[in-house]
Short mmCIF file of C-alpha atoms in Angstrom, two decimals:
data_model
loop_
_atom_site.label_atom_id
_atom_site.label_comp_id
_atom_site.label_asym_id
_atom_site.label_seq_id
_atom_site.Cartn_x
_atom_site.Cartn_y
_atom_site.Cartn_z
CA MET A 1 -0.08 0.00 -0.02
CA SER A 2 1.18 3.45 -0.66
CA SER A 3 -0.59 6.66 0.54
CA VAL A 4 0.62 10.20 1.05
CA ALA A 5 -1.89 12.91 1.13
CA VAL A 6 -0.49 15.98 2.94
CA ASN A 7 2.87 17.77 2.97
CA SER A 8 3.35 17.45 6.55
CA SER A 9 2.58 15.13 9.48
CA THR A 10 3.11 15.01 13.26
CA ASN A 11 5.47 12.59 14.85
CA GLY A 12 4.79 10.68 18.06
CA THR A 13 6.27 13.49 20.17
CA GLY A 14 3.91 15.98 18.87
CA HIS A 15 6.44 17.94 16.89
CA LYS A 16 5.73 18.68 13.22
CA SER A 17 8.09 17.30 10.62
CA THR A 18 7.87 18.28 6.97
CA LEU A 19 7.85 15.46 4.29
CA GLU A 20 9.54 16.76 1.20
CA PHE A 21 9.39 15.11 -2.16
CA PRO A 22 13.01 15.49 -3.52
CA ASP A 23 13.65 16.96 -6.90
CA TYR A 24 14.89 14.12 -9.00
CA ARG A 25 16.09 16.61 -11.67
CA ARG A 26 18.90 17.86 -9.56
CA SER A 27 21.14 14.92 -10.50
CA VAL A 28 21.00 12.23 -13.14
CA THR A 29 22.62 8.90 -12.47
CA LEU A 30 24.52 7.65 -15.56
CA LYS A 31 23.91 3.99 -14.78
CA TYR A 32 20.08 4.36 -14.99
CA VAL A 33 20.51 6.07 -18.39
CA LYS A 34 22.59 3.15 -19.52
CA ARG A 35 19.94 0.81 -18.23
CA GLY A 36 17.32 2.53 -20.50
CA TYR A 37 19.55 2.21 -23.52
CA THR A 38 20.19 -1.41 -22.68
CA PHE A 39 16.50 -2.06 -22.96
CA LEU A 40 16.47 -0.33 -26.26
CA MET A 41 19.48 -2.28 -27.60
CA SER A 42 17.50 -5.53 -26.98
CA TYR A 43 15.26 -4.43 -29.88
CA LEU A 44 18.08 -3.23 -32.09
CA LEU A 45 18.80 -6.58 -33.91
CA THR A 46 15.09 -6.87 -34.96
CA ILE A 47 14.96 -3.27 -35.94
CA ALA A 48 18.15 -3.69 -38.05
CA LEU A 49 16.85 -6.67 -39.93
CA VAL A 50 14.01 -4.76 -41.42
CA PRO A 51 16.05 -2.36 -43.60
CA LEU A 52 18.54 -5.08 -44.35
CA ALA A 53 15.66 -7.28 -45.81
CA GLY A 54 14.52 -4.26 -47.72
CA MET A 55 17.92 -3.57 -49.26
CA LEU A 56 18.29 -7.25 -50.35
CA LEU A 57 14.90 -7.26 -51.83
CA LEU A 58 15.39 -4.04 -53.74
CA GLU A 59 18.74 -5.50 -55.15
CA LEU A 60 16.83 -8.55 -56.33
CA LEU A 61 14.11 -6.50 -57.99
CA ASN A 62 16.67 -4.34 -59.69
CA MET A 63 18.43 -7.41 -61.11
CA GLN A 64 15.01 -8.57 -62.35
CA ARG A 65 14.25 -5.21 -63.91
CA THR A 66 17.54 -5.04 -65.87
CA GLY A 67 17.18 -8.60 -66.97
CA GLU A 68 20.23 -9.90 -65.14
CA LEU A 69 18.39 -12.63 -63.41
CA SER A 70 17.05 -14.02 -66.70
CA ARG A 71 20.51 -13.94 -68.31
CA LEU A 72 21.99 -15.66 -65.29
CA LEU A 73 19.35 -18.44 -65.51
CA ASN A 74 20.09 -18.82 -69.15
CA VAL A 75 23.77 -19.08 -68.49
CA ALA A 76 23.22 -21.61 -65.80
CA LYS A 77 21.36 -23.87 -68.16
CA GLN A 78 24.23 -23.70 -70.74
CA THR A 79 27.44 -23.55 -68.68
CA ASP A 80 28.84 -24.26 -65.27
CA LEU A 81 27.97 -21.94 -62.32
CA THR A 82 29.31 -18.32 -62.75
CA PHE A 83 30.35 -15.98 -60.04
CA ASP A 84 27.23 -13.84 -60.68
CA LEU A 85 25.01 -16.79 -60.25
CA ILE A 86 26.62 -17.66 -56.91
CA THR A 87 26.04 -14.05 -55.92
CA VAL A 88 22.41 -14.52 -56.69
CA VAL A 89 22.05 -17.66 -54.67
CA ILE A 90 23.90 -16.01 -51.71
CA THR A 91 21.54 -13.00 -51.96
CA PHE A 92 18.51 -15.26 -52.01
CA SER A 93 19.82 -17.20 -49.03
CA ALA A 94 20.60 -14.11 -47.11
CA LEU A 95 17.18 -12.67 -47.71
CA ALA A 96 15.52 -15.95 -46.64
CA ALA A 97 17.77 -15.90 -43.46
CA VAL A 98 16.78 -12.31 -42.68
CA ILE A 99 13.09 -13.07 -43.04
CA VAL A 100 13.28 -16.18 -40.89
CA SER A 101 15.31 -14.34 -38.28
CA TYR A 102 12.91 -11.50 -38.13
CA PHE A 103 9.93 -13.74 -37.41
CA VAL A 104 11.92 -15.71 -34.84
CA LEU A 105 13.31 -12.57 -33.00
CA ARG A 106 10.20 -10.48 -33.07
CA THR A 107 8.11 -10.42 -29.95
CA ARG A 108 4.41 -11.12 -30.05
CA PRO A 109 2.25 -7.91 -29.67
CA VAL A 110 0.26 -7.62 -26.49
CA TYR A 111 -2.97 -5.90 -26.89
CA LEU A 112 -5.40 -4.47 -24.33
CA VAL A 113 -8.71 -5.55 -25.61
CA ASP A 114 -10.78 -3.82 -22.96
CA PHE A 115 -10.95 -3.23 -19.20
CA GLN A 116 -13.61 -2.65 -16.46
CA VAL A 117 -13.47 -0.76 -13.14
CA PHE A 118 -15.88 -1.18 -10.28
CA ARG A 119 -18.44 1.25 -9.07
CA ALA A 120 -19.96 0.49 -5.72
CA PRO A 121 -23.64 0.80 -4.88
CA ASP A 122 -24.74 4.05 -3.39
CA ASN A 123 -25.29 2.53 0.16
CA TRP A 124 -21.45 2.05 0.30
CA THR A 125 -20.91 5.83 0.13
CA ALA A 126 -18.62 7.16 2.72
CA THR A 127 -19.22 10.96 3.14
CA TYR A 128 -17.01 12.90 5.61
CA ALA A 129 -19.74 12.89 8.19
CA ARG A 130 -20.50 9.20 7.82
CA PHE A 131 -16.82 8.34 8.02
CA MET A 132 -16.29 10.42 11.20
CA ALA A 133 -19.54 9.09 12.79
CA GLY A 134 -18.36 5.56 12.19
CA SER A 135 -14.93 6.32 13.77
CA ARG A 136 -16.52 7.91 16.82
CA ASN A 137 -19.30 5.27 17.29
CA CYS A 138 -16.90 2.45 17.20
CA GLN A 139 -15.35 3.85 20.41
CA ARG A 140 -11.77 2.61 19.49
CA PHE A 141 -10.13 6.00 18.89
CA THR A 142 -8.98 8.64 21.23
CA ASP A 143 -10.13 12.23 20.80
CA GLU A 144 -6.71 13.08 19.43
CA ALA A 145 -6.87 10.30 16.88
CA LEU A 146 -10.36 11.41 15.79
CA GLU A 147 -9.15 15.02 15.40
CA PHE A 148 -6.21 13.83 13.31
CA GLN A 149 -8.48 11.79 11.00
CA GLU A 150 -10.80 14.65 10.41
CA LYS A 151 -7.96 16.93 9.67
CA ILE A 152 -6.38 14.51 7.12
CA LEU A 153 -9.67 13.69 5.50
CA VAL A 154 -10.66 17.41 4.88
CA ARG A 155 -7.20 18.06 3.28
CA SER A 156 -6.85 14.78 1.54
CA GLY A 157 -8.35 15.69 -1.91
CA LEU A 158 -11.08 13.05 -1.44
CA GLY A 159 -14.63 14.13 -2.14
CA GLN A 160 -17.95 13.07 -0.54
CA GLN A 161 -18.76 10.05 -2.84
CA THR A 162 -15.94 7.58 -2.12
CA TYR A 163 -16.88 4.05 -1.02
CA LEU A 164 -16.23 1.79 1.97
CA PRO A 165 -17.47 -1.80 2.27
CA PRO A 166 -20.48 -2.50 4.56
CA ALA A 167 -18.49 -4.50 7.09
CA VAL A 168 -16.48 -1.41 8.01
CA GLN A 169 -19.46 0.80 8.17
CA MET A 170 -21.46 -1.48 10.48
CA MET A 171 -21.78 -0.70 14.20
CA PRO A 172 -19.78 -2.14 15.53
CA PRO A 173 -17.57 -3.12 12.47
CA GLU A 174 -17.43 -6.63 11.58
CA CYS A 175 -14.05 -7.10 9.88
CA THR A 176 -14.13 -10.91 9.62
CA MET A 177 -12.63 -13.23 7.03
CA GLU A 178 -16.15 -14.05 5.79
CA ASN A 179 -16.93 -10.38 5.18
CA ALA A 180 -13.51 -9.74 3.54
CA ARG A 181 -14.33 -12.58 1.08
CA LYS A 182 -17.64 -11.11 0.34
CA GLU A 183 -16.11 -7.71 -0.42
CA PHE A 184 -13.78 -9.39 -2.93
CA GLU A 185 -16.68 -11.19 -4.48
CA MET A 186 -18.89 -8.07 -4.78
CA VAL A 187 -16.05 -6.02 -6.19
CA VAL A 188 -14.38 -8.52 -8.61
CA TYR A 189 -17.09 -10.88 -9.86
CA PRO A 190 -19.29 -8.21 -11.49
CA ILE A 191 -16.40 -6.38 -13.37
CA VAL A 192 -14.89 -9.78 -14.59
CA GLU A 193 -18.35 -10.78 -15.79
CA GLU A 194 -19.16 -7.54 -17.54
CA LEU A 195 -15.77 -7.55 -19.14
CA LEU A 196 -16.08 -10.99 -20.58
CA GLN A 197 -19.59 -10.34 -21.78
CA ARG A 198 -18.62 -7.14 -23.54
CA THR A 199 -15.58 -8.63 -25.32
CA GLY A 200 -17.43 -11.96 -26.12
CA VAL A 201 -14.68 -13.99 -24.50
CA ASN A 202 -15.62 -17.32 -22.96
CA PRO A 203 -13.98 -17.89 -19.47
CA LYS A 204 -12.47 -21.16 -20.76
CA GLN A 205 -10.58 -19.16 -23.45
CA ILE A 206 -8.57 -17.53 -20.73
CA GLY A 207 -5.11 -19.04 -20.67
CA VAL A 208 -3.45 -16.76 -18.16
CA LEU A 209 -4.92 -15.27 -14.90
CA VAL A 210 -2.92 -12.78 -12.72
CA VAL A 211 -4.60 -11.37 -9.56
CA ASN A 212 -2.96 -8.83 -7.38
CA CYS A 213 -4.14 -7.93 -3.84
CA SER A 214 -1.73 -6.75 -1.36
CA LEU A 215 -3.10 -7.31 2.11
CA PHE A 216 -5.91 -9.94 1.82
CA ASN A 217 -4.66 -13.42 0.80
CA PRO A 218 -6.91 -16.28 1.95
CA THR A 219 -6.73 -20.00 1.15
CA PRO A 220 -7.88 -20.97 -1.47
CA SER A 221 -6.31 -18.03 -3.19
CA LEU A 222 -8.18 -15.12 -4.80
CA ALA A 223 -7.21 -16.44 -8.26
CA ALA A 224 -8.83 -19.87 -7.17
CA MET A 225 -11.99 -17.97 -6.28
CA ILE A 226 -12.23 -16.43 -9.71
CA ILE A 227 -11.44 -19.78 -11.46
CA ASN A 228 -14.21 -21.51 -9.40
CA LYS A 229 -16.70 -18.74 -9.96
CA PHE A 230 -16.31 -18.59 -13.75
CA LYS A 231 -15.46 -22.35 -14.18
CA MET A 232 -12.18 -21.70 -16.13
CA ARG A 233 -10.21 -24.41 -17.75
CA SER A 234 -7.96 -26.81 -15.70
CA ASN A 235 -4.65 -25.88 -17.43
CA ILE A 236 -5.00 -22.11 -16.88
CA LEU A 237 -1.79 -20.55 -15.75
CA SER A 238 -2.84 -18.64 -12.62
CA TYR A 239 -0.87 -16.28 -10.39
CA ASN A 240 -1.78 -14.65 -7.19
CA LEU A 241 0.51 -11.66 -6.25
CA ALA A 242 0.58 -10.56 -2.66
CA GLY A 243 2.15 -7.85 -0.62
CA MET A 244 3.24 -5.73 -3.64
CA GLY A 245 1.39 -2.59 -2.80
CA CYS A 246 -0.26 0.04 -4.97
CA SER A 247 2.30 -0.39 -7.87
CA ALA A 248 1.29 -4.06 -8.35
CA SER A 249 -0.89 -3.49 -11.47
CA PRO A 250 2.02 -2.77 -13.83
CA ILE A 251 3.74 -5.77 -12.34
CA SER A 252 0.80 -7.90 -13.13
CA ILE A 253 0.69 -6.47 -16.69
CA ASP A 254 4.40 -7.20 -17.02
CA LEU A 255 4.01 -10.81 -15.88
CA ALA A 256 1.06 -11.33 -18.19
CA LYS A 257 3.01 -9.90 -21.00
CA GLN A 258 5.97 -12.19 -20.47
CA LEU A 259 3.57 -15.24 -20.37
CA LEU A 260 1.92 -14.12 -23.53
CA GLN A 261 5.18 -14.11 -25.32
CA LEU A 262 5.54 -17.79 -24.58
CA HIS A 263 2.02 -19.07 -25.36
CA PRO A 264 0.68 -18.08 -28.81
CA SER A 265 -2.99 -17.25 -29.40
CA SER A 266 -3.86 -16.69 -25.77
CA TYR A 267 -5.98 -14.36 -23.63
CA ALA A 268 -4.78 -13.15 -20.21
CA LEU A 269 -7.01 -11.70 -17.60
CA VAL A 270 -5.45 -9.32 -15.01
CA VAL A 271 -7.37 -8.39 -11.85
CA SER A 272 -6.15 -5.53 -9.58
CA THR A 273 -7.89 -4.75 -6.25
CA GLU A 274 -7.24 -4.15 -2.54
CA ASN A 275 -9.31 -5.35 0.26
CA ILE A 276 -10.55 -2.85 2.98
CA THR A 277 -12.47 -4.96 5.32
CA GLN A 278 -9.83 -7.04 6.99
CA ASN A 279 -7.19 -4.27 6.98
CA TRP A 280 -8.96 -1.45 8.88
CA TYR A 281 -6.73 0.01 11.64
CA PHE A 282 -8.39 0.46 15.02
CA GLY A 283 -5.39 1.88 16.89
CA ASN A 284 -4.26 5.39 17.53
CA ASP A 285 -0.83 5.66 16.00
CA ARG A 286 -0.93 8.50 13.63
CA ASP A 287 1.50 6.91 11.19
CA LYS A 288 -0.92 4.01 10.80
CA LEU A 289 -4.09 6.04 10.57
CA LEU A 290 -3.54 7.69 7.25
CA PRO A 291 -4.60 4.48 5.29
CA ASN A 292 -8.03 4.65 7.03
CA CYS A 293 -8.43 8.20 5.77
CA LEU A 294 -7.32 7.67 2.23
CA PHE A 295 -7.95 4.02 1.13
CA ARG A 296 -11.39 3.22 -0.39
CA VAL A 297 -12.97 0.30 -2.30
CA GLY A 298 -11.97 -0.25 -5.94
CA GLY A 299 -11.08 -2.82 -8.55
CA ALA A 300 -10.14 -3.28 -12.16
CA ALA A 301 -10.25 -6.28 -14.59
CA ILE A 302 -8.13 -6.07 -17.74
CA LEU A 303 -8.28 -8.32 -20.83
CA LEU A 304 -5.07 -8.84 -22.64
CA SER A 305 -4.52 -10.74 -26.00
CA ASN A 306 -1.52 -11.68 -28.13
CA ARG A 307 -3.63 -12.70 -31.05
CA ARG A 308 -3.01 -10.48 -34.05
CA ARG A 309 -6.65 -10.76 -35.25
CA ASP A 310 -7.60 -8.94 -32.05
CA ALA A 311 -5.67 -5.82 -33.11
CA TRP A 312 -8.66 -4.28 -34.89
CA ARG A 313 -10.96 -4.31 -31.86
CA ALA A 314 -8.26 -3.86 -29.17
CA LYS A 315 -8.14 -0.43 -27.41
CA TYR A 316 -4.31 -0.37 -26.94
CA GLU A 317 -1.01 -2.04 -27.64
CA LEU A 318 1.45 -2.47 -24.80
CA MET A 319 4.76 -0.91 -25.80
CA HIS A 320 6.92 -0.94 -22.65
CA THR A 321 6.98 -1.93 -19.01
CA VAL A 322 9.65 -0.52 -16.70
CA ARG A 323 9.96 -1.75 -13.15
CA THR A 324 12.09 -0.14 -10.31
CA HIS A 325 12.62 -1.77 -6.92
CA LEU A 326 14.60 -0.20 -4.12
CA GLY A 327 14.05 -3.02 -1.59
CA ALA A 328 17.82 -3.52 -1.16
CA LYS A 329 17.89 -0.25 0.73
CA ASP A 330 16.64 -0.42 4.36
CA ALA A 331 14.90 2.93 4.38
CA ALA A 332 12.98 2.06 1.19
CA TYR A 333 12.15 -1.36 2.40
CA SER A 334 10.70 -0.15 5.73
CA CYS A 335 8.98 3.12 4.70
CA ILE A 336 5.68 1.40 4.21
CA TYR A 337 5.48 -1.43 6.71
CA GLN A 338 2.61 -3.58 7.98
CA MET A 339 3.04 -4.17 11.73
CA GLU A 340 1.27 -4.23 15.08
CA ASP A 341 1.20 -1.23 17.36
CA GLY A 342 1.63 -1.23 21.16
CA GLU A 343 -1.88 -2.65 21.67
CA ARG A 344 -1.52 -5.28 19.03
CA ASN A 345 -3.58 -3.60 16.44
CA ILE A 346 -2.38 -4.44 12.97
CA GLY A 347 -1.92 -1.43 10.61
CA VAL A 348 0.41 -0.13 7.83
CA ARG A 349 2.98 2.26 9.14
CA LEU A 350 4.09 5.18 6.86
CA THR A 351 7.43 6.69 7.86
CA LYS A 352 8.73 10.15 7.27
CA GLU A 353 11.29 8.78 4.72
CA LEU A 354 8.52 7.89 2.33
CA PHE A 355 8.71 11.00 0.22
CA ALA A 356 12.52 10.81 -0.12
CA VAL A 357 12.25 7.17 -1.19
CA ALA A 358 9.41 7.89 -3.62
CA GLY A 359 11.49 10.65 -5.28
CA GLU A 360 14.45 8.37 -5.72
CA ALA A 361 12.26 5.59 -7.27
CA LEU A 362 10.67 8.16 -9.57
CA LYS A 363 14.13 9.35 -10.69
CA ILE A 364 15.39 5.81 -11.57
CA ASN A 365 12.21 4.79 -13.31
CA VAL A 366 11.89 7.98 -15.41
CA THR A 367 15.71 7.84 -16.33
CA THR A 368 15.37 4.17 -17.44
CA LEU A 369 12.18 4.95 -19.37
CA GLY A 370 13.41 8.04 -21.13
CA PRO A 371 15.50 6.36 -23.95
CA LEU A 372 12.63 4.23 -24.79
CA VAL A 373 9.97 6.87 -25.27
CA LEU A 374 11.53 10.29 -25.81
CA PRO A 375 11.92 11.62 -29.33
CA LEU A 376 15.47 11.73 -30.81
CA SER A 377 15.69 15.46 -30.51
CA GLU A 378 15.12 15.41 -26.68
CA GLN A 379 17.55 12.45 -26.25
CA LEU A 380 20.37 14.27 -28.16
CA LEU A 381 19.92 17.44 -26.06
CA PHE A 382 19.90 15.34 -22.87
CA PHE A 383 22.95 13.34 -24.01
CA PHE A 384 25.08 16.44 -25.07
CA ASN A 385 24.18 18.12 -21.73
CA LEU A 386 25.19 14.94 -19.76
CA VAL A 387 28.52 14.71 -21.64
CA ALA A 388 29.27 18.44 -21.03
CA ARG A 389 28.74 18.09 -17.29
CA LYS A 390 30.12 14.66 -16.51
CA VAL A 391 32.90 14.51 -19.12
CA LEU A 392 33.97 18.09 -20.04
CA GLY A 393 33.27 19.48 -16.50
CA TYR A 394 31.01 22.21 -17.57
CA LYS A 395 29.05 23.81 -14.66
CA THR A 396 25.56 23.95 -16.11
CA LYS A 397 22.15 22.72 -15.05
CA PRO A 398 21.02 19.22 -16.02
CA TYR A 399 18.71 19.24 -19.01
CA ILE A 400 15.35 17.78 -18.20
CA PRO A 401 13.71 16.18 -21.18
CA ASP A 402 10.10 17.35 -21.97
CA PHE A 403 8.06 14.27 -21.30
CA LYS A 404 5.02 16.00 -22.78
CA LEU A 405 6.69 15.27 -26.06
CA ALA A 406 6.71 11.57 -25.40
CA PHE A 407 3.20 11.15 -23.91
CA ASP A 408 -0.20 12.39 -24.79
CA LYS A 409 -1.84 11.36 -21.55
CA VAL A 410 -0.50 10.40 -18.03
CA CYS A 411 -2.21 8.10 -15.48
CA ILE A 412 -0.59 8.88 -12.06
CA HIS A 413 -1.34 6.55 -9.07
CA THR A 414 -3.70 8.35 -6.82
CA GLY A 415 -1.58 7.83 -3.66
CA GLY A 416 -2.27 11.38 -2.45
CA ARG A 417 -2.74 14.98 -3.35
CA ALA A 418 0.77 16.00 -2.48
CA VAL A 419 2.26 13.20 -4.72
CA ILE A 420 0.16 14.16 -7.75
CA ASP A 421 1.26 17.80 -7.22
CA GLU A 422 4.92 16.99 -7.06
CA ILE A 423 4.94 14.75 -10.02
CA GLU A 424 3.14 17.46 -12.03
CA LYS A 425 5.89 19.92 -11.01
CA GLN A 426 8.88 17.73 -11.46
CA LEU A 427 7.84 16.26 -14.86
CA GLN A 428 6.59 19.77 -15.95
CA LEU A 429 3.26 18.31 -16.92
CA SER A 430 0.22 20.58 -17.65
CA ASN A 431 -2.61 20.83 -15.31
CA ASP A 432 -4.88 19.11 -17.99
CA MET A 433 -2.49 16.04 -17.95
CA VAL A 434 -2.86 15.61 -14.24
CA GLU A 435 -6.48 16.53 -13.68
CA PRO A 436 -7.72 12.92 -14.44
CA SER A 437 -5.54 11.65 -11.62
CA ARG A 438 -6.92 14.37 -9.19
CA ALA A 439 -10.41 13.44 -10.41
CA ALA A 440 -9.89 9.74 -9.69
CA LEU A 441 -8.56 10.61 -6.12
CA TYR A 442 -11.53 12.97 -5.51
CA ARG A 443 -14.17 10.51 -6.79
CA TYR A 444 -12.78 7.18 -5.52
CA GLY A 445 -10.02 7.93 -3.10
CA ASN A 446 -6.78 5.79 -3.05
CA VAL A 447 -7.99 2.45 -4.71
CA SER A 448 -4.47 1.13 -4.50
CA SER A 449 -3.29 -0.71 -7.60
CA SER A 450 -6.53 -0.25 -9.59
CA SER A 451 -6.19 3.63 -9.39
CA ILE A 452 -4.40 3.99 -12.77
CA TRP A 453 -7.31 2.15 -14.44
CA TYR A 454 -9.84 4.65 -12.93
CA VAL A 455 -7.68 7.41 -14.34
CA LEU A 456 -7.60 5.74 -17.74
CA ALA A 457 -11.38 5.28 -17.55
CA TYR A 458 -11.80 9.01 -16.88
CA LEU A 459 -9.67 9.87 -19.95
CA GLU A 460 -11.83 7.57 -22.09
CA SER A 461 -15.05 9.00 -20.68
CA PHE A 462 -14.26 12.75 -20.71
CA GLN A 463 -11.39 13.37 -23.16
CA GLY A 464 -11.51 10.47 -25.52
CA VAL A 465 -8.60 8.72 -27.10
CA ARG A 466 -7.15 9.17 -30.57
CA ARG A 467 -5.43 6.61 -32.62
CA GLY A 468 -1.63 6.63 -31.85
CA ASP A 469 -1.93 8.33 -28.58
CA CYS A 470 0.85 7.32 -26.10
CA ILE A 471 -0.34 6.76 -22.59
CA TRP A 472 1.73 6.40 -19.48
CA GLN A 473 0.61 4.60 -16.37
CA MET A 474 2.77 5.14 -13.19
CA GLY A 475 2.33 3.45 -9.82
CA PHE A 476 4.25 3.70 -6.44
CA GLY A 477 4.05 1.12 -3.89
CA SER A 478 5.66 -0.66 -0.85
CA GLY A 479 8.94 -2.32 -1.13
CA PHE A 480 9.67 0.40 -2.39
CA LYS A 481 8.69 0.29 -6.03
CA CYS A 482 7.94 2.56 -8.91
CA ASN A 483 6.56 0.89 -12.03
CA SER A 484 5.46 2.10 -15.44
CA ALA A 485 3.43 0.74 -18.33
CA VAL A 486 3.26 2.53 -21.66
CA TRP A 487 0.34 1.96 -24.07
CA ARG A 488 -0.34 3.15 -27.67
CA ALA A 489 -3.94 3.62 -28.80
CA ASN A 490 -5.00 1.39 -31.65
CA ARG A 491 -8.00 3.39 -32.62
CA THR A 492 -9.93 6.53 -31.94
CA PHE A 493 -12.81 6.25 -29.51
CA LYS A 494 -14.64 7.85 -26.66
CA ASN A 495 -16.93 6.01 -24.38
CA VAL A 496 -18.34 6.79 -20.87
CA HIS A 497 -17.59 4.25 -18.31
CA THR A 498 -20.30 3.41 -15.79
CA ALA A 499 -17.82 4.51 -12.96
CA TRP A 500 -17.78 8.06 -14.27
CA GLU A 501 -21.47 8.56 -15.17
CA GLY A 502 -22.98 11.64 -13.49
CA PHE A 503 -19.60 12.98 -12.26
CA ASN A 504 -19.61 16.73 -11.74
CA LEU A 505 -16.19 18.04 -12.90
CA GLN A 506 -16.76 21.64 -11.96
CA GLU A 507 -17.73 20.65 -8.51
CA MET A 508 -14.42 18.87 -8.12
CA ARG A 509 -12.46 21.79 -9.43
CA GLU A 510 -14.10 24.10 -6.93
CA HIS A 511 -13.49 21.74 -4.04
CA LEU A 512 -9.80 21.27 -4.91
CA ALA A 513 -9.27 25.01 -5.56
CA ALA A 514 -10.53 25.87 -1.88
CA LEU A 515 -7.87 23.41 -0.42
CA PRO A 516 -4.61 25.07 0.81
CA ASN A 517 -1.47 24.83 -1.19
CA HIS A 518 -3.12 23.13 -4.18
CA ASN A 519 -1.67 23.46 -7.63
CA SER A 520 -5.14 23.93 -9.21
CA LYS A 521 -5.23 27.44 -7.77
CA LYS A 522 -2.76 28.45 -10.59
CA ALA A 523 -5.43 27.72 -13.19
#
């Protein structure tokens, strides 16, 4: 889980400590640039084979046009092999080898056929008043803890229509294993069913199933629950990813992509969600109360395909996935940590190092991703600037590539208002590019790994997508991780998702503009 909503917090002694998201642009580490170009070089042989094949084909066509091939064939019938005929044979052999190599080396395309996000029934709505009434009536929180929760809630960027599961809103709350299973069933089953019906895919056609849920992992697994519900085939490749936090959806996409590279003509179903019922914190440690204030119910189901005949109907093609993991560093490993408090209440602790770690993870991920997506002009400017500073010793500011030239739309994980603001500033994104992420946080709260799909659903509903648009999904999570997925739109379309029907955009803008230190005040 990953959640940051405010620019400051209060430590256990009552003293205020500022959490600053470090500016990744102040320094660029060469090894991460090299890592990005290493990814790019892995495609170089395949890319080089295409012009080589074209050159060989053109040479043969030219020989045919000039009559050289006909003359050589006539000579071959009348005399022994000549040097020119040997040349022709070698050329044909080389062309055949190039074509075969190209088909062997090229990777299968991975298409996103469609996806579905969850919208809870109205009786799950958690207004500020209902949230605070529930916190007071359960009689588990001190007055100081209640005051802290209310303060965070008001400043969080969440609106009045987010959702909490029924078990949490009962009096007293009934956060049992049974109710946690019910929450998963009520969130995941409808979106998977709707997705399969809309795409016309039979459950038995699914060859790969990847489910990620960080904190709730019963036996049988969540993947097994889906297989049982939809009666999927017995040889399905199923994976249940646990404990991977809010950045788990790009990890699931990456795993499904790698499996689809190995199994031709297959469908993969990816399900991203988080369970609230069994992970509600009933203690009074402030560093564990933030998730209560920010996390809400949500889920997404995504259907992937490697069948080329699905290209015409698929919404997107997966271009890149880049994963960054800082778990080798103690501060990064422990900055989001599930543990017990002094009264043995289990909660997720967020430390003051979280922002610094997130900034470092963003720096590495963006630096690695840059060579894969940035236009050549930006890469040359960045390269010459880097050489001037690192090799020639010039004292000049690092050149920060303009990522607006690489991406048409950006889906930022809705971890918190401050995180979205800082990414907007550091990547020099426009307010229009980050408004979808603010809208998803306002309407649904932090829905963990599924948040980037709510942002994409907003984009499809309100802005529409044009053929060729490049879309960047970015997630942060415990461990600590920063993961990216880059998609290219296969066609032009605009459709309103059920999750965004009736959304009042102007109301959201007015609400956010009234909050202190919010970037939207600039607009």
